[in-house]
Structure formats: C-alpha cells, structure tokens
mmCIF file of the N, C-alpha and C atoms, coordinates in Angstrom:
data_MODEL
# 
_entry.id   MODEL 
# 
loop_
_atom_site.group_PDB 
_atom_site.id 
_atom_site.type_symbol 
_atom_site.label_atom_id 
_atom_site.label_alt_id 
_atom_site.label_comp_id 
_atom_site.label_asym_id 
_atom_site.label_entity_id 
_atom_site.label_seq_id 
_atom_site.pdbx_PDB_ins_code 
_atom_site.Cartn_x 
_atom_site.Cartn_y 
_atom_site.Cartn_z 
_atom_site.occupancy 
_atom_site.B_iso_or_equiv 
_atom_site.pdbx_formal_charge 
_atom_site.auth_seq_id 
_atom_site.auth_comp_id 
_atom_site.auth_asym_id 
_atom_site.auth_atom_id 
_atom_site.pdbx_PDB_model_num 
ATOM 1   N N  . UNK A 1 1  ? -174.698 74.986 -10.581 1.00 0.00 ? 1  UNK A N  1 
ATOM 2   C CA . UNK A 1 1  ? -173.740 73.914 -10.586 1.00 0.00 ? 1  UNK A CA 1 
ATOM 3   C C  . UNK A 1 1  ? -174.442 72.654 -11.087 1.00 0.00 ? 1  UNK A C  1 
ATOM 4   N N  . UNK A 1 2  ? -173.776 71.933 -11.917 1.00 0.00 ? 2  UNK A N  1 
ATOM 5   C CA . UNK A 1 2  ? -174.307 70.686 -12.447 1.00 0.00 ? 2  UNK A CA 1 
ATOM 6   C C  . UNK A 1 2  ? -173.373 69.558 -12.051 1.00 0.00 ? 2  UNK A C  1 
ATOM 7   N N  . UNK A 1 3  ? -173.933 68.542 -11.397 1.00 0.00 ? 3  UNK A N  1 
ATOM 8   C CA . UNK A 1 3  ? -173.187 67.329 -11.076 1.00 0.00 ? 3  UNK A CA 1 
ATOM 9   C C  . UNK A 1 3  ? -173.619 66.258 -12.056 1.00 0.00 ? 3  UNK A C  1 
ATOM 10  N N  . UNK A 1 4  ? -172.642 65.620 -12.677 1.00 0.00 ? 4  UNK A N  1 
ATOM 11  C CA . UNK A 1 4  ? -172.966 64.620 -13.679 1.00 0.00 ? 4  UNK A CA 1 
ATOM 12  C C  . UNK A 1 4  ? -172.255 63.318 -13.351 1.00 0.00 ? 4  UNK A C  1 
ATOM 13  N N  . UNK A 1 5  ? -173.009 62.235 -13.345 1.00 0.00 ? 5  UNK A N  1 
ATOM 14  C CA . UNK A 1 5  ? -172.469 60.914 -13.077 1.00 0.00 ? 5  UNK A CA 1 
ATOM 15  C C  . UNK A 1 5  ? -172.878 60.021 -14.234 1.00 0.00 ? 5  UNK A C  1 
ATOM 16  N N  . UNK A 1 6  ? -171.904 59.312 -14.801 1.00 0.00 ? 6  UNK A N  1 
ATOM 17  C CA . UNK A 1 6  ? -172.113 58.607 -16.060 1.00 0.00 ? 6  UNK A CA 1 
ATOM 18  C C  . UNK A 1 6  ? -172.587 57.166 -15.951 1.00 0.00 ? 6  UNK A C  1 
ATOM 19  N N  . UNK A 1 7  ? -172.326 56.510 -14.861 1.00 0.00 ? 7  UNK A N  1 
ATOM 20  C CA . UNK A 1 7  ? -172.636 55.082 -14.853 1.00 0.00 ? 7  UNK A CA 1 
ATOM 21  C C  . UNK A 1 7  ? -173.170 54.638 -13.492 1.00 0.00 ? 7  UNK A C  1 
ATOM 22  N N  . UNK A 1 8  ? -173.647 53.427 -13.441 1.00 0.00 ? 8  UNK A N  1 
ATOM 23  C CA . UNK A 1 8  ? -174.227 52.854 -12.226 1.00 0.00 ? 8  UNK A CA 1 
ATOM 24  C C  . UNK A 1 8  ? -173.221 52.822 -11.080 1.00 0.00 ? 8  UNK A C  1 
ATOM 25  N N  . UNK A 1 9  ? -171.951 52.571 -11.387 1.00 0.00 ? 9  UNK A N  1 
ATOM 26  C CA . UNK A 1 9  ? -170.922 52.501 -10.339 1.00 0.00 ? 9  UNK A CA 1 
ATOM 27  C C  . UNK A 1 9  ? -170.763 53.838 -9.615  1.00 0.00 ? 9  UNK A C  1 
ATOM 28  N N  . UNK A 1 10 ? -171.108 54.902 -10.273 1.00 0.00 ? 10 UNK A N  1 
ATOM 29  C CA . UNK A 1 10 ? -170.970 56.228 -9.672  1.00 0.00 ? 10 UNK A CA 1 
ATOM 30  C C  . UNK A 1 10 ? -172.198 56.633 -8.865  1.00 0.00 ? 10 UNK A C  1 
ATOM 31  N N  . UNK A 1 11 ? -173.174 55.762 -8.737  1.00 0.00 ? 11 UNK A N  1 
ATOM 32  C CA . UNK A 1 11 ? -174.396 56.120 -8.014  1.00 0.00 ? 11 UNK A CA 1 
ATOM 33  C C  . UNK A 1 11 ? -174.118 56.409 -6.543  1.00 0.00 ? 11 UNK A C  1 
ATOM 34  N N  . UNK A 1 12 ? -173.160 55.693 -5.927  1.00 0.00 ? 12 UNK A N  1 
ATOM 35  C CA . UNK A 1 12 ? -172.795 55.990 -4.537  1.00 0.00 ? 12 UNK A CA 1 
ATOM 36  C C  . UNK A 1 12 ? -172.194 57.386 -4.429  1.00 0.00 ? 12 UNK A C  1 
ATOM 37  N N  . UNK A 1 13 ? -171.354 57.749 -5.404  1.00 0.00 ? 13 UNK A N  1 
ATOM 38  C CA . UNK A 1 13 ? -170.777 59.093 -5.410  1.00 0.00 ? 13 UNK A CA 1 
ATOM 39  C C  . UNK A 1 13 ? -171.865 60.148 -5.556  1.00 0.00 ? 13 UNK A C  1 
ATOM 40  N N  . UNK A 1 14 ? -172.852 59.851 -6.374  1.00 0.00 ? 14 UNK A N  1 
ATOM 41  C CA . UNK A 1 14 ? -173.962 60.787 -6.554  1.00 0.00 ? 14 UNK A CA 1 
ATOM 42  C C  . UNK A 1 14 ? -174.726 60.955 -5.250  1.00 0.00 ? 14 UNK A C  1 
ATOM 43  N N  . UNK A 1 15 ? -174.991 59.852 -4.542  1.00 0.00 ? 15 UNK A N  1 
ATOM 44  C CA . UNK A 1 15 ? -175.715 59.923 -3.281  1.00 0.00 ? 15 UNK A CA 1 
ATOM 45  C C  . UNK A 1 15 ? -174.932 60.730 -2.255  1.00 0.00 ? 15 UNK A C  1 
ATOM 46  N N  . UNK A 1 16 ? -173.617 60.518 -2.182  1.00 0.00 ? 16 UNK A N  1 
ATOM 47  C CA . UNK A 1 16 ? -172.777 61.274 -1.251  1.00 0.00 ? 16 UNK A CA 1 
ATOM 48  C C  . UNK A 1 16 ? -172.854 62.765 -1.576  1.00 0.00 ? 16 UNK A C  1 
ATOM 49  N N  . UNK A 1 17 ? -172.767 63.098 -2.847  1.00 0.00 ? 17 UNK A N  1 
ATOM 50  C CA . UNK A 1 17 ? -172.832 64.502 -3.255  1.00 0.00 ? 17 UNK A CA 1 
ATOM 51  C C  . UNK A 1 17 ? -174.171 65.123 -2.895  1.00 0.00 ? 17 UNK A C  1 
ATOM 52  N N  . UNK A 1 18 ? -175.236 64.376 -3.098  1.00 0.00 ? 18 UNK A N  1 
ATOM 53  C CA . UNK A 1 18 ? -176.568 64.900 -2.822  1.00 0.00 ? 18 UNK A CA 1 
ATOM 54  C C  . UNK A 1 18 ? -176.890 64.969 -1.334  1.00 0.00 ? 18 UNK A C  1 
ATOM 55  N N  . UNK A 1 19 ? -176.262 64.123 -0.532  1.00 0.00 ? 19 UNK A N  1 
ATOM 56  C CA . UNK A 1 19 ? -176.547 64.078 0.900   1.00 0.00 ? 19 UNK A CA 1 
ATOM 57  C C  . UNK A 1 19 ? -175.649 64.979 1.740   1.00 0.00 ? 19 UNK A C  1 
ATOM 58  N N  . UNK A 1 20 ? -174.795 65.764 1.120   1.00 0.00 ? 20 UNK A N  1 
ATOM 59  C CA . UNK A 1 20 ? -173.872 66.618 1.857   1.00 0.00 ? 20 UNK A CA 1 
ATOM 60  C C  . UNK A 1 20 ? -174.570 67.513 2.871   1.00 0.00 ? 20 UNK A C  1 
ATOM 61  N N  . UNK A 1 21 ? -175.673 68.131 2.472   1.00 0.00 ? 21 UNK A N  1 
ATOM 62  C CA . UNK A 1 21 ? -176.397 69.027 3.377   1.00 0.00 ? 21 UNK A CA 1 
ATOM 63  C C  . UNK A 1 21 ? -176.977 68.254 4.559   1.00 0.00 ? 21 UNK A C  1 
ATOM 64  N N  . UNK A 1 22 ? -177.443 67.020 4.309   1.00 0.00 ? 22 UNK A N  1 
ATOM 65  C CA . UNK A 1 22 ? -177.977 66.207 5.399   1.00 0.00 ? 22 UNK A CA 1 
ATOM 66  C C  . UNK A 1 22 ? -176.895 65.874 6.415   1.00 0.00 ? 22 UNK A C  1 
ATOM 67  N N  . UNK A 1 23 ? -175.688 65.584 5.916   1.00 0.00 ? 23 UNK A N  1 
ATOM 68  C CA . UNK A 1 23 ? -174.568 65.305 6.827   1.00 0.00 ? 23 UNK A CA 1 
ATOM 69  C C  . UNK A 1 23 ? -174.249 66.529 7.673   1.00 0.00 ? 23 UNK A C  1 
ATOM 70  N N  . UNK A 1 24 ? -174.264 67.692 7.043   1.00 0.00 ? 24 UNK A N  1 
ATOM 71  C CA . UNK A 1 24 ? -173.990 68.919 7.792   1.00 0.00 ? 24 UNK A CA 1 
ATOM 72  C C  . UNK A 1 24 ? -175.038 69.124 8.882   1.00 0.00 ? 24 UNK A C  1 
ATOM 73  N N  . UNK A 1 25 ? -176.296 68.918 8.557   1.00 0.00 ? 25 UNK A N  1 
ATOM 74  C CA . UNK A 1 25 ? -177.360 69.113 9.546   1.00 0.00 ? 25 UNK A CA 1 
ATOM 75  C C  . UNK A 1 25 ? -177.256 68.078 10.672  1.00 0.00 ? 25 UNK A C  1 
ATOM 76  N N  . UNK A 1 26 ? -176.889 66.852 10.350  1.00 0.00 ? 26 UNK A N  1 
ATOM 77  C CA . UNK A 1 26 ? -176.717 65.821 11.379  1.00 0.00 ? 26 UNK A CA 1 
ATOM 78  C C  . UNK A 1 26 ? -175.573 66.198 12.312  1.00 0.00 ? 26 UNK A C  1 
ATOM 79  N N  . UNK A 1 27 ? -174.470 66.693 11.748  1.00 0.00 ? 27 UNK A N  1 
ATOM 80  C CA . UNK A 1 27 ? -173.335 67.113 12.575  1.00 0.00 ? 27 UNK A CA 1 
ATOM 81  C C  . UNK A 1 27 ? -173.719 68.327 13.430  1.00 0.00 ? 27 UNK A C  1 
ATOM 82  N N  . UNK A 1 28 ? -174.523 69.230 12.871  1.00 0.00 ? 28 UNK A N  1 
ATOM 83  C CA . UNK A 1 28 ? -175.001 70.387 13.622  1.00 0.00 ? 28 UNK A CA 1 
ATOM 84  C C  . UNK A 1 28 ? -175.832 69.927 14.821  1.00 0.00 ? 28 UNK A C  1 
ATOM 85  N N  . UNK A 1 29 ? -176.728 68.969 14.599  1.00 0.00 ? 29 UNK A N  1 
ATOM 86  C CA . UNK A 1 29 ? -177.559 68.448 15.686  1.00 0.00 ? 29 UNK A CA 1 
ATOM 87  C C  . UNK A 1 29 ? -176.696 67.802 16.775  1.00 0.00 ? 29 UNK A C  1 
ATOM 88  N N  . UNK A 1 30 ? -175.699 67.024 16.371  1.00 0.00 ? 30 UNK A N  1 
ATOM 89  C CA . UNK A 1 30 ? -174.790 66.407 17.335  1.00 0.00 ? 30 UNK A CA 1 
ATOM 90  C C  . UNK A 1 30 ? -174.024 67.466 18.110  1.00 0.00 ? 30 UNK A C  1 
ATOM 91  N N  . UNK A 1 31 ? -173.538 68.483 17.417  1.00 0.00 ? 31 UNK A N  1 
ATOM 92  C CA . UNK A 1 31 ? -172.816 69.574 18.078  1.00 0.00 ? 31 UNK A CA 1 
ATOM 93  C C  . UNK A 1 31 ? -173.707 70.278 19.093  1.00 0.00 ? 31 UNK A C  1 
ATOM 94  N N  . UNK A 1 32 ? -174.957 70.503 18.739  1.00 0.00 ? 32 UNK A N  1 
ATOM 95  C CA . UNK A 1 32 ? -175.877 71.183 19.656  1.00 0.00 ? 32 UNK A CA 1 
ATOM 96  C C  . UNK A 1 32 ? -176.191 70.321 20.877  1.00 0.00 ? 32 UNK A C  1 
ATOM 97  N N  . UNK A 1 33 ? -176.301 69.019 20.691  1.00 0.00 ? 33 UNK A N  1 
ATOM 98  C CA . UNK A 1 33 ? -176.499 68.107 21.821  1.00 0.00 ? 33 UNK A CA 1 
ATOM 99  C C  . UNK A 1 33 ? -175.306 68.183 22.770  1.00 0.00 ? 33 UNK A C  1 
ATOM 100 N N  . UNK A 1 34 ? -174.100 68.114 22.204  1.00 0.00 ? 34 UNK A N  1 
ATOM 101 C CA . UNK A 1 34 ? -172.894 68.193 23.028  1.00 0.00 ? 34 UNK A CA 1 
ATOM 102 C C  . UNK A 1 34 ? -172.783 69.558 23.712  1.00 0.00 ? 34 UNK A C  1 
ATOM 103 N N  . UNK A 1 35 ? -173.169 70.606 23.014  1.00 0.00 ? 35 UNK A N  1 
ATOM 104 C CA . UNK A 1 35 ? -173.151 71.948 23.601  1.00 0.00 ? 35 UNK A CA 1 
ATOM 105 C C  . UNK A 1 35 ? -174.078 72.013 24.800  1.00 0.00 ? 35 UNK A C  1 
ATOM 106 N N  . UNK A 1 36 ? -175.257 71.439 24.662  1.00 0.00 ? 36 UNK A N  1 
ATOM 107 C CA . UNK A 1 36 ? -176.231 71.439 25.753  1.00 0.00 ? 36 UNK A CA 1 
ATOM 108 C C  . UNK A 1 36 ? -175.673 70.720 26.976  1.00 0.00 ? 36 UNK A C  1 
ATOM 109 N N  . UNK A 1 37 ? -175.045 69.592 26.745  1.00 0.00 ? 37 UNK A N  1 
ATOM 110 C CA . UNK A 1 37 ? -174.458 68.840 27.864  1.00 0.00 ? 37 UNK A CA 1 
ATOM 111 C C  . UNK A 1 37 ? -173.330 69.644 28.497  1.00 0.00 ? 37 UNK A C  1 
ATOM 112 N N  . UNK A 1 38 ? -172.439 70.176 27.670  1.00 0.00 ? 38 UNK A N  1 
ATOM 113 C CA . UNK A 1 38 ? -171.262 70.882 28.173  1.00 0.00 ? 38 UNK A CA 1 
ATOM 114 C C  . UNK A 1 38 ? -171.624 72.200 28.858  1.00 0.00 ? 38 UNK A C  1 
ATOM 115 N N  . UNK A 1 39 ? -172.464 72.990 28.210  1.00 0.00 ? 39 UNK A N  1 
ATOM 116 C CA . UNK A 1 39 ? -172.746 74.336 28.704  1.00 0.00 ? 39 UNK A CA 1 
ATOM 117 C C  . UNK A 1 39 ? -173.858 74.376 29.746  1.00 0.00 ? 39 UNK A C  1 
ATOM 118 N N  . UNK A 1 40 ? -174.911 73.625 29.511  1.00 0.00 ? 40 UNK A N  1 
ATOM 119 C CA . UNK A 1 40 ? -176.081 73.714 30.377  1.00 0.00 ? 40 UNK A CA 1 
ATOM 120 C C  . UNK A 1 40 ? -176.195 72.559 31.371  1.00 0.00 ? 40 UNK A C  1 
ATOM 121 N N  . UNK A 1 41 ? -175.330 71.548 31.226  1.00 0.00 ? 41 UNK A N  1 
ATOM 122 C CA . UNK A 1 41 ? -175.344 70.435 32.164  1.00 0.00 ? 41 UNK A CA 1 
ATOM 123 C C  . UNK A 1 41 ? -176.599 69.602 32.096  1.00 0.00 ? 41 UNK A C  1 
ATOM 124 N N  . UNK A 1 42 ? -177.166 69.487 30.877  1.00 0.00 ? 42 UNK A N  1 
ATOM 125 C CA . UNK A 1 42 ? -178.404 68.741 30.706  1.00 0.00 ? 42 UNK A CA 1 
ATOM 126 C C  . UNK A 1 42 ? -178.193 67.631 29.692  1.00 0.00 ? 42 UNK A C  1 
ATOM 127 N N  . UNK A 1 43 ? -178.661 66.426 30.034  1.00 0.00 ? 43 UNK A N  1 
ATOM 128 C CA . UNK A 1 43 ? -178.557 65.297 29.114  1.00 0.00 ? 43 UNK A CA 1 
ATOM 129 C C  . UNK A 1 43 ? -179.727 64.357 29.355  1.00 0.00 ? 43 UNK A C  1 
ATOM 130 N N  . UNK A 1 44 ? -180.464 64.062 28.286  1.00 0.00 ? 44 UNK A N  1 
ATOM 131 C CA . UNK A 1 44 ? -181.614 63.170 28.355  1.00 0.00 ? 44 UNK A CA 1 
ATOM 132 C C  . UNK A 1 44 ? -182.563 63.522 29.511  1.00 0.00 ? 44 UNK A C  1 
ATOM 133 N N  . UNK A 1 45 ? -182.888 64.811 29.607  1.00 0.00 ? 45 UNK A N  1 
ATOM 134 C CA . UNK A 1 45 ? -183.842 65.337 30.599  1.00 0.00 ? 45 UNK A CA 1 
ATOM 135 C C  . UNK A 1 45 ? -183.408 65.118 32.047  1.00 0.00 ? 45 UNK A C  1 
ATOM 136 N N  . UNK A 1 46 ? -182.090 65.097 32.236  1.00 0.00 ? 46 UNK A N  1 
ATOM 137 C CA . UNK A 1 46 ? -181.570 65.005 33.599  1.00 0.00 ? 46 UNK A CA 1 
ATOM 138 C C  . UNK A 1 46 ? -180.284 65.815 33.673  1.00 0.00 ? 46 UNK A C  1 
ATOM 139 N N  . UNK A 1 47 ? -179.834 66.034 34.885  1.00 0.00 ? 47 UNK A N  1 
ATOM 140 C CA . UNK A 1 47 ? -178.587 66.761 35.069  1.00 0.00 ? 47 UNK A CA 1 
ATOM 141 C C  . UNK A 1 47 ? -177.418 65.872 34.655  1.00 0.00 ? 47 UNK A C  1 
ATOM 142 N N  . UNK A 1 48 ? -176.532 66.426 33.824  1.00 0.00 ? 48 UNK A N  1 
ATOM 143 C CA . UNK A 1 48 ? -175.354 65.678 33.372  1.00 0.00 ? 48 UNK A CA 1 
ATOM 144 C C  . UNK A 1 48 ? -174.322 65.618 34.481  1.00 0.00 ? 48 UNK A C  1 
ATOM 145 N N  . UNK A 1 49 ? -173.608 64.518 34.550  1.00 0.00 ? 49 UNK A N  1 
ATOM 146 C CA . UNK A 1 49 ? -172.521 64.406 35.521  1.00 0.00 ? 49 UNK A CA 1 
ATOM 147 C C  . UNK A 1 49 ? -171.352 65.267 35.049  1.00 0.00 ? 49 UNK A C  1 
ATOM 148 N N  . UNK A 1 50 ? -170.438 65.551 35.931  1.00 0.00 ? 50 UNK A N  1 
ATOM 149 C CA . UNK A 1 50 ? -169.266 66.340 35.551  1.00 0.00 ? 50 UNK A CA 1 
ATOM 150 C C  . UNK A 1 50 ? -168.434 65.593 34.510  1.00 0.00 ? 50 UNK A C  1 
ATOM 151 N N  . UNK A 1 51 ? -168.404 64.264 34.603  1.00 0.00 ? 51 UNK A N  1 
ATOM 152 C CA . UNK A 1 51 ? -167.675 63.473 33.609  1.00 0.00 ? 51 UNK A CA 1 
ATOM 153 C C  . UNK A 1 51 ? -168.325 63.593 32.229  1.00 0.00 ? 51 UNK A C  1 
ATOM 154 N N  . UNK A 1 52 ? -169.652 63.580 32.198  1.00 0.00 ? 52 UNK A N  1 
ATOM 155 C CA . UNK A 1 52 ? -170.365 63.737 30.932  1.00 0.00 ? 52 UNK A CA 1 
ATOM 156 C C  . UNK A 1 52 ? -170.122 65.126 30.346  1.00 0.00 ? 52 UNK A C  1 
ATOM 157 N N  . UNK A 1 53 ? -170.124 66.140 31.190  1.00 0.00 ? 53 UNK A N  1 
ATOM 158 C CA . UNK A 1 53 ? -169.859 67.490 30.709  1.00 0.00 ? 53 UNK A CA 1 
ATOM 159 C C  . UNK A 1 53 ? -168.442 67.598 30.153  1.00 0.00 ? 53 UNK A C  1 
ATOM 160 N N  . UNK A 1 54 ? -167.460 67.053 30.868  1.00 0.00 ? 54 UNK A N  1 
ATOM 161 C CA . UNK A 1 54 ? -166.075 67.089 30.394  1.00 0.00 ? 54 UNK A CA 1 
ATOM 162 C C  . UNK A 1 54 ? -165.930 66.370 29.064  1.00 0.00 ? 54 UNK A C  1 
ATOM 163 N N  . UNK A 1 55 ? -166.554 65.206 28.954  1.00 0.00 ? 55 UNK A N  1 
ATOM 164 C CA . UNK A 1 55 ? -166.472 64.440 27.714  1.00 0.00 ? 55 UNK A CA 1 
ATOM 165 C C  . UNK A 1 55 ? -167.163 65.173 26.575  1.00 0.00 ? 55 UNK A C  1 
ATOM 166 N N  . UNK A 1 56 ? -168.268 65.830 26.847  1.00 0.00 ? 56 UNK A N  1 
ATOM 167 C CA . UNK A 1 56 ? -168.966 66.598 25.812  1.00 0.00 ? 56 UNK A CA 1 
ATOM 168 C C  . UNK A 1 56 ? -168.065 67.707 25.275  1.00 0.00 ? 56 UNK A C  1 
ATOM 169 N N  . UNK A 1 57 ? -167.362 68.428 26.170  1.00 0.00 ? 57 UNK A N  1 
ATOM 170 C CA . UNK A 1 57 ? -166.401 69.446 25.731  1.00 0.00 ? 57 UNK A CA 1 
ATOM 171 C C  . UNK A 1 57 ? -165.348 68.826 24.828  1.00 0.00 ? 57 UNK A C  1 
ATOM 172 N N  . UNK A 1 58 ? -164.782 67.705 25.250  1.00 0.00 ? 58 UNK A N  1 
ATOM 173 C CA . UNK A 1 58 ? -163.698 67.067 24.503  1.00 0.00 ? 58 UNK A CA 1 
ATOM 174 C C  . UNK A 1 58 ? -164.170 66.560 23.142  1.00 0.00 ? 58 UNK A C  1 
ATOM 175 N N  . UNK A 1 59 ? -165.328 65.931 23.101  1.00 0.00 ? 59 UNK A N  1 
ATOM 176 C CA . UNK A 1 59 ? -165.839 65.421 21.833  1.00 0.00 ? 59 UNK A CA 1 
ATOM 177 C C  . UNK A 1 59 ? -166.185 66.570 20.894  1.00 0.00 ? 59 UNK A C  1 
ATOM 178 N N  . UNK A 1 60 ? -166.777 67.609 21.429  1.00 0.00 ? 60 UNK A N  1 
ATOM 179 C CA . UNK A 1 60 ? -167.131 68.763 20.603  1.00 0.00 ? 60 UNK A CA 1 
ATOM 180 C C  . UNK A 1 60 ? -165.881 69.399 20.006  1.00 0.00 ? 60 UNK A C  1 
ATOM 181 N N  . UNK A 1 61 ? -164.837 69.548 20.807  1.00 0.00 ? 61 UNK A N  1 
ATOM 182 C CA . UNK A 1 61 ? -163.573 70.083 20.300  1.00 0.00 ? 61 UNK A CA 1 
ATOM 183 C C  . UNK A 1 61 ? -162.970 69.169 19.238  1.00 0.00 ? 61 UNK A C  1 
ATOM 184 N N  . UNK A 1 62 ? -163.033 67.854 19.463  1.00 0.00 ? 62 UNK A N  1 
ATOM 185 C CA . UNK A 1 62 ? -162.478 66.901 18.504  1.00 0.00 ? 62 UNK A CA 1 
ATOM 186 C C  . UNK A 1 62 ? -163.218 66.965 17.174  1.00 0.00 ? 62 UNK A C  1 
ATOM 187 N N  . UNK A 1 63 ? -164.531 67.054 17.231  1.00 0.00 ? 63 UNK A N  1 
ATOM 188 C CA . UNK A 1 63 ? -165.323 67.153 16.000  1.00 0.00 ? 63 UNK A CA 1 
ATOM 189 C C  . UNK A 1 63 ? -164.938 68.403 15.232  1.00 0.00 ? 63 UNK A C  1 
ATOM 190 N N  . UNK A 1 64 ? -164.847 69.512 15.922  1.00 0.00 ? 64 UNK A N  1 
ATOM 191 C CA . UNK A 1 64 ? -164.498 70.769 15.252  1.00 0.00 ? 64 UNK A CA 1 
ATOM 192 C C  . UNK A 1 64 ? -163.091 70.720 14.672  1.00 0.00 ? 64 UNK A C  1 
ATOM 193 N N  . UNK A 1 65 ? -162.172 70.075 15.363  1.00 0.00 ? 65 UNK A N  1 
ATOM 194 C CA . UNK A 1 65 ? -160.806 69.937 14.857  1.00 0.00 ? 65 UNK A CA 1 
ATOM 195 C C  . UNK A 1 65 ? -160.789 69.081 13.584  1.00 0.00 ? 65 UNK A C  1 
ATOM 196 N N  . UNK A 1 66 ? -161.522 67.974 13.592  1.00 0.00 ? 66 UNK A N  1 
ATOM 197 C CA . UNK A 1 66 ? -161.592 67.099 12.411  1.00 0.00 ? 66 UNK A CA 1 
ATOM 198 C C  . UNK A 1 66 ? -162.215 67.845 11.236  1.00 0.00 ? 66 UNK A C  1 
ATOM 199 N N  . UNK A 1 67 ? -163.309 68.546 11.475  1.00 0.00 ? 67 UNK A N  1 
ATOM 200 C CA . UNK A 1 67 ? -163.944 69.319 10.404  1.00 0.00 ? 67 UNK A CA 1 
ATOM 201 C C  . UNK A 1 67 ? -162.985 70.372 9.861   1.00 0.00 ? 67 UNK A C  1 
ATOM 202 N N  . UNK A 1 68 ? -162.268 71.034 10.743  1.00 0.00 ? 68 UNK A N  1 
ATOM 203 C CA . UNK A 1 68 ? -161.310 72.059 10.324  1.00 0.00 ? 68 UNK A CA 1 
ATOM 204 C C  . UNK A 1 68 ? -160.206 71.461 9.458   1.00 0.00 ? 68 UNK A C  1 
ATOM 205 N N  . UNK A 1 69 ? -159.732 70.271 9.802   1.00 0.00 ? 69 UNK A N  1 
ATOM 206 C CA . UNK A 1 69 ? -158.696 69.593 9.012   1.00 0.00 ? 69 UNK A CA 1 
ATOM 207 C C  . UNK A 1 69 ? -159.173 69.317 7.583   1.00 0.00 ? 69 UNK A C  1 
ATOM 208 N N  . UNK A 1 70 ? -160.481 69.181 7.414   1.00 0.00 ? 70 UNK A N  1 
ATOM 209 C CA . UNK A 1 70 ? -161.067 68.918 6.096   1.00 0.00 ? 70 UNK A CA 1 
ATOM 210 C C  . UNK A 1 70 ? -161.632 70.199 5.470   1.00 0.00 ? 70 UNK A C  1 
ATOM 211 N N  . UNK A 1 71 ? -161.256 71.341 6.039   1.00 0.00 ? 71 UNK A N  1 
ATOM 212 C CA . UNK A 1 71 ? -161.728 72.653 5.559   1.00 0.00 ? 71 UNK A CA 1 
ATOM 213 C C  . UNK A 1 71 ? -163.254 72.741 5.567   1.00 0.00 ? 71 UNK A C  1 
ATOM 214 N N  . UNK A 1 72 ? -163.866 72.201 6.623   1.00 0.00 ? 72 UNK A N  1 
ATOM 215 C CA . UNK A 1 72 ? -165.306 72.260 6.803   1.00 0.00 ? 72 UNK A CA 1 
ATOM 216 C C  . UNK A 1 72 ? -165.613 72.978 8.102   1.00 0.00 ? 72 UNK A C  1 
ATOM 217 N N  . UNK A 1 73 ? -166.804 73.545 8.192   1.00 0.00 ? 73 UNK A N  1 
ATOM 218 C CA . UNK A 1 73 ? -167.248 74.137 9.450   1.00 0.00 ? 73 UNK A CA 1 
ATOM 219 C C  . UNK A 1 73 ? -168.754 74.018 9.559   1.00 0.00 ? 73 UNK A C  1 
ATOM 220 N N  . UNK A 1 74 ? -169.243 74.198 10.745  1.00 0.00 ? 74 UNK A N  1 
ATOM 221 C CA . UNK A 1 74 ? -170.686 74.088 10.986  1.00 0.00 ? 74 UNK A CA 1 
ATOM 222 C C  . UNK A 1 74 ? -171.393 75.430 10.929  1.00 0.00 ? 74 UNK A C  1 
ATOM 223 N N  . UNK A 1 75 ? -170.642 76.489 10.829  1.00 0.00 ? 75 UNK A N  1 
ATOM 224 C CA . UNK A 1 75 ? -171.239 77.822 10.831  1.00 0.00 ? 75 UNK A CA 1 
ATOM 225 C C  . UNK A 1 75 ? -171.698 78.239 9.458   1.00 0.00 ? 75 UNK A C  1 
# 
C-alpha cells in the first residue's frame, strides 16, 4: 500500500495515517488497564473499590461500543 500526500497542508493527515498503529496500541493498553480493574479488582497497586470496578466495566463497554460504531476493534 502506498500513501501519498501532495502538500504541506496534508502533513497532519499523513501523521494520522502513520500513527494509526500507535493509537490502536494505546487503546489496547487502556482496555487492559480497565480489564484489570474490572476483573481483578486491582488499580494502582491497591484493591479497587466496587465503584471503580463498576466504572471500569462501563468505560470498557463504552470504548468497545464506540470502536464498533467506527468498524474498529482491538482484537
């Protein structure tokens, strides 16, 4: 695949295209953090509160729903 950008104004578009994998990895890391809180009850080397666990479930579901709406996934 060849991505071609013709002018200086398109440099932001080029950066976005090139950083796609980094965004995916950042979202993966965030998902894994939320998974740890939700599933294992651990956050910042301490036991997560039930409210933190509930919120982690909700945020993780919301992220996956948003990604799905954009035909993206973390798998």
